[in-house]
XYZ file of C-alpha atoms in Angstrom:
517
model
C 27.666 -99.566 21.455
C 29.018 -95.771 21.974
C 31.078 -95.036 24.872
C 28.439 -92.551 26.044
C 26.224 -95.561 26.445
C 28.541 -96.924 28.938
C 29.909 -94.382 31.008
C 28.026 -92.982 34.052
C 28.375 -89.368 34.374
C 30.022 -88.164 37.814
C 27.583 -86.244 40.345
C 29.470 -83.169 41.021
C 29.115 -80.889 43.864
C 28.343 -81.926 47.572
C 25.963 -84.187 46.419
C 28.272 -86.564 44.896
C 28.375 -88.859 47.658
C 24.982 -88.983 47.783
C 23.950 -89.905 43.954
C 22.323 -85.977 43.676
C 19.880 -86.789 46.601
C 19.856 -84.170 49.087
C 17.902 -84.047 52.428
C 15.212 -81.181 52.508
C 13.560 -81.119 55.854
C 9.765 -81.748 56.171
C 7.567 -78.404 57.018
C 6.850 -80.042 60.382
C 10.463 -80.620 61.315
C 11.213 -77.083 60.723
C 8.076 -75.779 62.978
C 8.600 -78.371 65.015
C 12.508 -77.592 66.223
C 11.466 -73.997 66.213
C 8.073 -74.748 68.494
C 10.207 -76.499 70.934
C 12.989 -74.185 71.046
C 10.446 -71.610 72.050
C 8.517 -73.495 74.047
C 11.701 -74.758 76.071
C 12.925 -71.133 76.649
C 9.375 -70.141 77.592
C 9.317 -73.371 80.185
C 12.809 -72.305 81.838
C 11.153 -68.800 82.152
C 8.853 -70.105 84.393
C 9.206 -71.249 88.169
C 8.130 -74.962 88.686
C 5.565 -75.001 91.166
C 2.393 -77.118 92.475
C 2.543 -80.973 91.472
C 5.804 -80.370 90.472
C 6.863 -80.456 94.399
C 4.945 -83.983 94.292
C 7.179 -85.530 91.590
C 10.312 -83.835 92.859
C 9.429 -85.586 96.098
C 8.910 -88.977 94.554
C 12.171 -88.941 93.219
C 14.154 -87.374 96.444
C 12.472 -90.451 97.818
C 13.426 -92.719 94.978
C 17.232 -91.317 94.999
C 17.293 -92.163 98.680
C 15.888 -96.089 98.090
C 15.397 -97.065 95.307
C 13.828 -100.626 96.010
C 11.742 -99.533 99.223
C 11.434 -95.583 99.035
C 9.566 -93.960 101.597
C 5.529 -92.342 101.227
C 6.725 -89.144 98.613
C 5.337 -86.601 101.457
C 5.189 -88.863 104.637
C 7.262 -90.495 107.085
C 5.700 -93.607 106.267
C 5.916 -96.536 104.084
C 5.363 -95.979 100.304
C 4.655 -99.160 98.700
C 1.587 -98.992 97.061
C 1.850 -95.341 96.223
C 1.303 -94.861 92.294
C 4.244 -91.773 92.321
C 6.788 -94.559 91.736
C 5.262 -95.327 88.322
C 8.109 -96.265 85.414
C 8.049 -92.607 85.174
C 9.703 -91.703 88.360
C 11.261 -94.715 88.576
C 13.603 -93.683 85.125
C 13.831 -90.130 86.981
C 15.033 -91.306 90.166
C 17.721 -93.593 88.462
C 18.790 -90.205 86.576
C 19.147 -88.317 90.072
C 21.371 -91.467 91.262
C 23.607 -91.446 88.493
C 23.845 -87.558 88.407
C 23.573 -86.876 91.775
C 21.137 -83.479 90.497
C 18.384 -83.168 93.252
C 14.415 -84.187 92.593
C 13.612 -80.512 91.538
C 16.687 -80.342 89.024
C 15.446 -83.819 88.100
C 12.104 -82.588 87.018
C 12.698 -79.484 85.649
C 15.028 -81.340 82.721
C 12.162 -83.798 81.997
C 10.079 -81.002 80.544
C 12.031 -80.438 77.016
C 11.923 -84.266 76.665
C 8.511 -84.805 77.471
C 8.163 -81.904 74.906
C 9.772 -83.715 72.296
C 8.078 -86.949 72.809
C 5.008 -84.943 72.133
C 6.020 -83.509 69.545
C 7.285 -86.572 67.623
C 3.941 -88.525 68.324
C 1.838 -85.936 66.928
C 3.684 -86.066 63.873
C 3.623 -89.707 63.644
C 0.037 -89.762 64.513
C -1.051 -87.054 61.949
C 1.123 -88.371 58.891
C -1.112 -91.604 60.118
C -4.458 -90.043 59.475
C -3.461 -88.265 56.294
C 0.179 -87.712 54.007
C -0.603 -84.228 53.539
C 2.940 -82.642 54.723
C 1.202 -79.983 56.169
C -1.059 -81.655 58.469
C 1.408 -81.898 61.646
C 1.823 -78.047 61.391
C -1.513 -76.973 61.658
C -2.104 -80.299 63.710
C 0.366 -78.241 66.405
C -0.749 -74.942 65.815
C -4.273 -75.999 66.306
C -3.511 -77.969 69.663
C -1.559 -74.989 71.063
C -3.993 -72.652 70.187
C -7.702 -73.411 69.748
C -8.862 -73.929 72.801
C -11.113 -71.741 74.388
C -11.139 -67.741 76.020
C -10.783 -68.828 79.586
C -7.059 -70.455 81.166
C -7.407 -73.952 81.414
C -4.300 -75.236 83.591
C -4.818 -78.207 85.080
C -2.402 -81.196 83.878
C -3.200 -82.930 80.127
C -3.655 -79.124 78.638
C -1.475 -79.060 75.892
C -2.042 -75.194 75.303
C 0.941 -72.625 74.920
C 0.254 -71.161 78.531
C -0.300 -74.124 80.926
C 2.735 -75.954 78.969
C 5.167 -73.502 80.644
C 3.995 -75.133 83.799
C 3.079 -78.922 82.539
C 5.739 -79.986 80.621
C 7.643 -81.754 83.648
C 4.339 -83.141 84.449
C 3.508 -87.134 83.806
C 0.854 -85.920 81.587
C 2.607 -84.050 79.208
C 4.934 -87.909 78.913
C 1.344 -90.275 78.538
C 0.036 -87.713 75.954
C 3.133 -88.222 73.967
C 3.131 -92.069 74.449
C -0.619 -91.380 73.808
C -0.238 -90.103 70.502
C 2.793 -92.772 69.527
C 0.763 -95.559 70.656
C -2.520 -94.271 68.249
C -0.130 -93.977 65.541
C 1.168 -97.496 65.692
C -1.921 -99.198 66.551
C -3.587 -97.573 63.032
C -0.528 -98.671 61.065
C -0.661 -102.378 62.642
C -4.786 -102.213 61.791
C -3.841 -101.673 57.605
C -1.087 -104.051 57.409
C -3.260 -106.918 58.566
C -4.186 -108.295 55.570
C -0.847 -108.279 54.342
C 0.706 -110.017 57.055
C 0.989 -113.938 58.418
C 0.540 -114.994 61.987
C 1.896 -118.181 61.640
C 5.797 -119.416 60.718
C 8.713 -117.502 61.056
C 7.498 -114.354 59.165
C 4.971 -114.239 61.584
C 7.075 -113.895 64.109
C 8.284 -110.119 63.452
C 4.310 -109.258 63.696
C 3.717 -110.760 67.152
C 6.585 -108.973 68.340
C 5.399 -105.675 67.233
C 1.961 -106.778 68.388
C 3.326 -107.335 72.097
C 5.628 -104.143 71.740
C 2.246 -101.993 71.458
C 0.934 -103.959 74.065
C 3.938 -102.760 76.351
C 3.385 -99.669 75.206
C -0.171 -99.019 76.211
C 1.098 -100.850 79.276
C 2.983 -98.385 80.277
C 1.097 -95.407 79.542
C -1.343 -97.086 82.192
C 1.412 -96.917 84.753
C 2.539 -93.235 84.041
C -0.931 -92.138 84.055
C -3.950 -94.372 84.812
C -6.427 -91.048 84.565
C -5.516 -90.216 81.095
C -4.741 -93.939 79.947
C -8.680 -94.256 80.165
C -8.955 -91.694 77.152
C -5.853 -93.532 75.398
C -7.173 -96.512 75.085
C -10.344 -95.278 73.977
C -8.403 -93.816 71.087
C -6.871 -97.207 70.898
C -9.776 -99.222 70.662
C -11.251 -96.363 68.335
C -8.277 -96.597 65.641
C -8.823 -99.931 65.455
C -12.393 -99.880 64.738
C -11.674 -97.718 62.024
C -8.761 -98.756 60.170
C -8.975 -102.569 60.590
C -9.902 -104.247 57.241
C -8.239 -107.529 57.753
C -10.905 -110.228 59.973
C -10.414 -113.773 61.220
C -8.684 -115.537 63.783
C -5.509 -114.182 63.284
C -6.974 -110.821 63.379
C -8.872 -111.352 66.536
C -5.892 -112.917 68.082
C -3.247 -110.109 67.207
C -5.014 -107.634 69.032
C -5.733 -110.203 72.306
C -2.068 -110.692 72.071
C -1.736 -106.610 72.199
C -4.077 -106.401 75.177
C -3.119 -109.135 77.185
C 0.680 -107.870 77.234
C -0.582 -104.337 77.963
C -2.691 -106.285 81.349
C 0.330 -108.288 82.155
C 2.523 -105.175 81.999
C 0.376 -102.916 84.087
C -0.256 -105.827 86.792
C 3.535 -106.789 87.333
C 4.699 -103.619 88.024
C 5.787 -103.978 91.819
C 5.347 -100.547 93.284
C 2.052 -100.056 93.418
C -1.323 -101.771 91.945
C -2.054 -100.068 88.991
C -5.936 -101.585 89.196
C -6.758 -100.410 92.854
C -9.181 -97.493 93.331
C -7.807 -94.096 93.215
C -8.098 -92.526 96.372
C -9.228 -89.089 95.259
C -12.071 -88.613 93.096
C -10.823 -85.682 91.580
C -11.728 -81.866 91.746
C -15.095 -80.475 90.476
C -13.557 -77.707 89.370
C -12.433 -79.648 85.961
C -16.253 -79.533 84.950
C -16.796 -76.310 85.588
C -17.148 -73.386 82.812
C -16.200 -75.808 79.682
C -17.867 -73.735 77.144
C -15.274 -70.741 78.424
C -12.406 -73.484 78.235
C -13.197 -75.178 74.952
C -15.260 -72.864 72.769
C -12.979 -72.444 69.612
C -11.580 -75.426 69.449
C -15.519 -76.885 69.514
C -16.104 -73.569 66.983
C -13.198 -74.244 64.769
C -13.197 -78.477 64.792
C -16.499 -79.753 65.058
C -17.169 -78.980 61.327
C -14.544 -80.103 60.417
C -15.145 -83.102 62.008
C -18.650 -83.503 61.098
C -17.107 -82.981 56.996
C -14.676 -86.021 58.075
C -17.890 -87.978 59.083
C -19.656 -87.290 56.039
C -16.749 -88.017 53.299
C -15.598 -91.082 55.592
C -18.127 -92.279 57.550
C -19.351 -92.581 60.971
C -16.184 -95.448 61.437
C -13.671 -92.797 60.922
C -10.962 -92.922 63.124
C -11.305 -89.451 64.478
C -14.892 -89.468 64.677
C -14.731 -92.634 66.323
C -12.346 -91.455 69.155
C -14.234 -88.135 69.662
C -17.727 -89.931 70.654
C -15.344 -92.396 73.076
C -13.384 -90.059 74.498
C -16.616 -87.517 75.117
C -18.485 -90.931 77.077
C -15.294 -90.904 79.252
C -15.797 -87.286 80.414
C -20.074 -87.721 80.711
C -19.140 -90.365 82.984
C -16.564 -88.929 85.260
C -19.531 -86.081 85.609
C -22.219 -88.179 86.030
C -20.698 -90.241 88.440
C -19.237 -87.838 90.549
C -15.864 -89.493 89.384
C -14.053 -86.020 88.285
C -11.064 -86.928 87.998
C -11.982 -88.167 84.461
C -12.208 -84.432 83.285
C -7.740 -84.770 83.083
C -8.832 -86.614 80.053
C -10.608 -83.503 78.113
C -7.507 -82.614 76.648
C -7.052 -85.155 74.494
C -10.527 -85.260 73.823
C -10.408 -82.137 72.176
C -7.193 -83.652 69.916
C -9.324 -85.179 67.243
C -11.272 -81.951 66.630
C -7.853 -80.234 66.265
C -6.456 -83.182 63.855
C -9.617 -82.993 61.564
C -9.475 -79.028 61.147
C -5.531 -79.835 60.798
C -6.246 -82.314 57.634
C -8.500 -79.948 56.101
C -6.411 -77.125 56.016
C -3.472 -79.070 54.425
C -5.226 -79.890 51.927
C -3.814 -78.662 48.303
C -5.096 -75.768 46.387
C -7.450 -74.153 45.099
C -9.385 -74.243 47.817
C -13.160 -74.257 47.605
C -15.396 -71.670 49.441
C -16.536 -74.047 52.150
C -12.535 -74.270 52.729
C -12.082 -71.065 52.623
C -14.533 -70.437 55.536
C -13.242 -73.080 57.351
C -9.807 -71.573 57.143
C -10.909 -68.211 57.419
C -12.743 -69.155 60.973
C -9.707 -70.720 62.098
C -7.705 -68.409 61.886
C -9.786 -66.016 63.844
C -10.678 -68.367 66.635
C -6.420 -69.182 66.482
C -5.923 -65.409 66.818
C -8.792 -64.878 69.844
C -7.167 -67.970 71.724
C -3.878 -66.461 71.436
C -4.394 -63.099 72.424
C -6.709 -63.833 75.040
C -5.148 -66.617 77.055
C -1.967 -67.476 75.705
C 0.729 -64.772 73.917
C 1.884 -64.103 77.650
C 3.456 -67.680 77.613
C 5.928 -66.692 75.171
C 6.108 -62.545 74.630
C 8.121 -61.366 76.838
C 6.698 -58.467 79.902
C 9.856 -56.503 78.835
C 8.390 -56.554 75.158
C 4.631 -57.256 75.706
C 3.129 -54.168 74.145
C -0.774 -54.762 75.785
C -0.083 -56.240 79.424
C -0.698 -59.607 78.036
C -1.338 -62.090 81.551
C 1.583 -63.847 82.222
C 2.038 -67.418 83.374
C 1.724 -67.855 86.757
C 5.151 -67.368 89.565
C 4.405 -69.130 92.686
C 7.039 -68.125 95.339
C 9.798 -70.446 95.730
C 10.506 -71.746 98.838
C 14.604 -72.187 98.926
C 14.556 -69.921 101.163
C 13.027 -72.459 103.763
C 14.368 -75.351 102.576
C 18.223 -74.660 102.827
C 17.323 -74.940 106.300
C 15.328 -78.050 106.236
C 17.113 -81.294 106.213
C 15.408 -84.267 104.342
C 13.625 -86.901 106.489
C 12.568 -83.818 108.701
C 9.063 -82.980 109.650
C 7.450 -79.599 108.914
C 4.212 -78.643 109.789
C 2.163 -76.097 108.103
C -1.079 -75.365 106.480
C -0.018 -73.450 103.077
C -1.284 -75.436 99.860
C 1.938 -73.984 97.860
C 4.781 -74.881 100.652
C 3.394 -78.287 101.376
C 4.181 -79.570 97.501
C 7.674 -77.067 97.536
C 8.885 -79.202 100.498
C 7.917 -82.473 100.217
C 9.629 -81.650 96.809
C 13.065 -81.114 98.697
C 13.102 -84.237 101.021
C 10.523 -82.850 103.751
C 8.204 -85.033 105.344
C 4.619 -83.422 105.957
C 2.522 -84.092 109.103
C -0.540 -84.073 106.769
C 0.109 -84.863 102.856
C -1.535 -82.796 100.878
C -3.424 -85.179 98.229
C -5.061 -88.451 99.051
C -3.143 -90.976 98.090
C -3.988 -95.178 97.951
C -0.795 -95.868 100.008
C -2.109 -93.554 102.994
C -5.056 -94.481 104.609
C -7.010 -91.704 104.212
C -8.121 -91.580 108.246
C -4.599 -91.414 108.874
C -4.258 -88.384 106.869
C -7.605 -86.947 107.917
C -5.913 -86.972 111.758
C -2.886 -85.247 110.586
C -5.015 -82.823 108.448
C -6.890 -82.304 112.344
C -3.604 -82.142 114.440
C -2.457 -78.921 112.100
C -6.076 -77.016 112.744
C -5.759 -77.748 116.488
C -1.994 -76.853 116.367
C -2.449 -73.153 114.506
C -5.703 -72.879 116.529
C -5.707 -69.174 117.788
C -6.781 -70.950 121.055
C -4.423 -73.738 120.967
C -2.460 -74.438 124.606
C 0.862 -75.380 124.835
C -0.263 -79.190 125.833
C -2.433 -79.558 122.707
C 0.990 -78.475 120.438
C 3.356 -80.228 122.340
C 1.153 -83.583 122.455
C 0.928 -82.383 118.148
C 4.686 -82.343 117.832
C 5.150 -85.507 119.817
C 2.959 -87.750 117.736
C 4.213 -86.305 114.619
C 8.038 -85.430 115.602
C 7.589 -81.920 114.430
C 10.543 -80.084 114.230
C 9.579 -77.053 111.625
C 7.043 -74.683 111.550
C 6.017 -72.787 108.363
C 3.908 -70.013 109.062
C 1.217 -67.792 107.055
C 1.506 -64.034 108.309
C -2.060 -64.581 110.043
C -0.301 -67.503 112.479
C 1.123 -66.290 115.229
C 4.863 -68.005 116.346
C 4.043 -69.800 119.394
C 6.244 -69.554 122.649
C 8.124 -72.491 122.154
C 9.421 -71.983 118.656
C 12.637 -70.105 117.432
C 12.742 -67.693 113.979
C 14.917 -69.049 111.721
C 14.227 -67.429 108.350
C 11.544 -65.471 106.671
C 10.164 -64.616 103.691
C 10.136 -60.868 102.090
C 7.713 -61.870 99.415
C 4.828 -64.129 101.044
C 5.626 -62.928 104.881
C 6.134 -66.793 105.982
C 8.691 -67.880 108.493
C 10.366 -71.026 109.483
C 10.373 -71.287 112.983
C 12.436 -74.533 114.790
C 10.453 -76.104 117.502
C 12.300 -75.833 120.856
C 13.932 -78.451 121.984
C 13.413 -80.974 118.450
């Protein structure tokens, strides 16, 4: 036998070490670092504002007791109150350890909610379909095609309201969403290839009761859009389960009796009770404006899916679900069910996604896909969302910018937490509350508050700014309540008995200390 027969020839070079393999990043994990560098630099840009106060509150409250904290905007008990979920619990551990206040707290959960995102969709994509492409137009298309109207409200995964929802709960159960859809369809395939019984059934049950915790917990960070997750749940498993029997049937009990278990132990609030706010009309309103291209761009897509797949697609499947969910919440007067629409746009989005990646040549029908996706990409951008990331300083059009609420610092460096401020201004309530301030009237309904409670508080403040309010009626207000600030609107006047502290240049508020409090 020659000598050339038996002696390996050295890898030379960096690769050496490696036996010539080197790692080439995927086209999504390029994109992807890029999209979130952006998108991080365009969230910093932006003041928090809104429910942000609410979850900065939470964990103010959290930091100060961990076991028993306090209602997140009254002086009341909180138990019961579904702000502590796992969520804010993990937050306000952070603040302990850290000692960074609730707002500092919340603004750093927005890259890594981001990235969670961002690491389910891939996962759930490369699920559907091993094009390498897919995630990338997956992400452009769920930034992007949405509609020509600004859709803002929490579980909008769009480049403009992500400068002000990535700190959000939402933007976390979305990600957990998409992780938990891409798990539960690679569980479905492996069934027939796996045993339920003996010790190499073991590693099985304990991924089936992992998912199960999983989908637990995206029930306790967001019950609202947990509805639409495990309709894509239940609709991925419909359409990638080929394995049947027993030991089928009782994988997936296993997987939802572990997610029940985890949702009903958790011990700060009852993740089953009624929510005490059926939500705002306003989610239902104008949903053509909203959703248009992506409904333009996906739907034929989606109906191509259907017709090469069949109705039992995954996509399709979760579509139809996810589309009952939002009928209902409208027909029942239950709106809060429109925070799911969303993610029921996301399949629409994946299926144009997995047509697009799809190799070359492309035939016409393609083409025209592609062609109208493009377009309807380049109308959603430039109508609703190149403000969230061109700068004004370079913006060459006057592009509409993300929305800057005023910050209320300004107030709160006087306002010591526990204290009680009273005021009727939508904005400082939720800025307050998110520094330690307790409210005399919260400013959502919440199942820990009895809502006639709040309803009386809500009453007190009318009767106290009252043009025709007496002294008696506001000093019988700050008695019951143990006012001791005053934020004002420029149309209120300051009332004998208060002192000016501070004011603001921008919104013409002032902070006025109650005599004598």
């Amino acid at each position: 036998m020659s000598a050339g027969v038996l002696t390996r020839r050295p890898v030379r070079g960096a690769t050496a070490l490696r036996g010539g393999r080197v790692w080439r990043p995927t086209p999504y994990q390029v994109f992807g670092f890029l999209f979130w560098l952006l998108m991080t630099l365009a969230y910093w840009a932006v003041p928090l504002c809104c429910d942000a106060g609410l979850h900065a509150a939470a964990v103010e409250r959290l930091q100060a007791d961990l076991l028993r904290p306090r209602h997140p905007t009254a002086d009341l008990p909180g138990a019961g109150s579904p702000a502590y979920s796992p969520y804010a619990v993990a937050q306000g551990v952070f603040a302990r350890l850290t000692g960074l206040a609730g707002w500092e707290t919340v603004r750093l959960a927005g890259p890594l909610n981001l990235l969670v995102v961002l690491t389910g969709l891939n996962r759930f994509v490369r699920m559907l379909s091993p094009r390498p492409w897919a995630p990338v137009w997956a992400l452009v298309a769920m930034t992007l095609l949405w509609g020509t109207e600004r859709a803002s409200w929490s579980g909008s995964l769009g480049l403009m309201p992500m400068t002000g929802n990535l700190a959000d709960p939402s933007a976390f159960a979305i990600g957990l969403a998409f992780w938990a859809w891409a798990l539960t369809g690679t569980r479905a395939l492996d069934t027939a290839r796996v045993r339920f019984v003996g010790p190499r059934g073991l590693p099985s049950l304990t991924g089936c009761a992992g998912l199960g915790l999983l989908y637990g917990l995206i029930v306790l960070v967001h019950p609202v859009l947990s509805v639409a997750a495990l309709a894509g749940g239940a609709a991925t498993v419909a359409g990638r389960q080929r394995g049947r029997g027993p030991a089928v049937a009782g994988r997936w009990a296993l997987t939802g009796a572990v997610a029940l278990l985890t949702a009903a132990g958790w011990p700060y609030f009852d993740a089953f009770a009624p929510a005490g706010d059926s939500g705002d009309p306003r989610l239902y309103r104008n949903l053509l404006g909203h959703f248009w291209l992506a409904l333009a761009a996906g739907l034929p897509a989606l109906w191509l899916r259907c017709r090469r797949t069949g109705p039992r697609d995954p996509l399709v499947l979760m579509f139809a679900l996810e589309c009952l969910v939002v009928a209902y919440g409208r027909l029942s007067g239950r709106y809060l069910y429109g925070g799911v629409l969303g993610l029921t746009l996301m399949p629409l989005q994946c299926a144009l996604a997995i047509e697009l990646a799809a190799p070359r040549p492309w035939p016409v029908w393609r083409r025209l896909l592609g062609a109208g996706a493009a377009v309807a990409a380049c109308a959603g951008f430039l109508t609703v969302h190149a403000g969230a990331v061109v700068p004004r300083s370079l913006d060459p059009v006057g592009f509409d910018q993300p929305p800057r609420r005023p910050s209320y610092d300004w107030a709160a460096r006087h306002v010591r937490p526990g204290e009680v401020v009273l005021t009727d201004g939508h904005h400082a309530l939720l800025s307050l509350a998110g520094h330690g301030a307790n409210l005399v009237a919260p400013a959502r309904p919440d199942p820990a508050l009895d809502e006639r409670v709040r309803r009386r508080g809500l009453a007190d403040v009318r009767a106290y700014l009252a043009d025709q309010s007496t002294r008696a009626v506001r000093t019988a207000v700050v008695r019951r309540h143990r006012v001791r600030w005053l934020l004002l609107a420029p149309r209120h006047t300051v009332p004998e008995e208060a002192v000016v502290v501070a004011w603001s240049e921008r919104t013409g508020e002032v902070l006025a200390r109650v005599a004598g409090r």
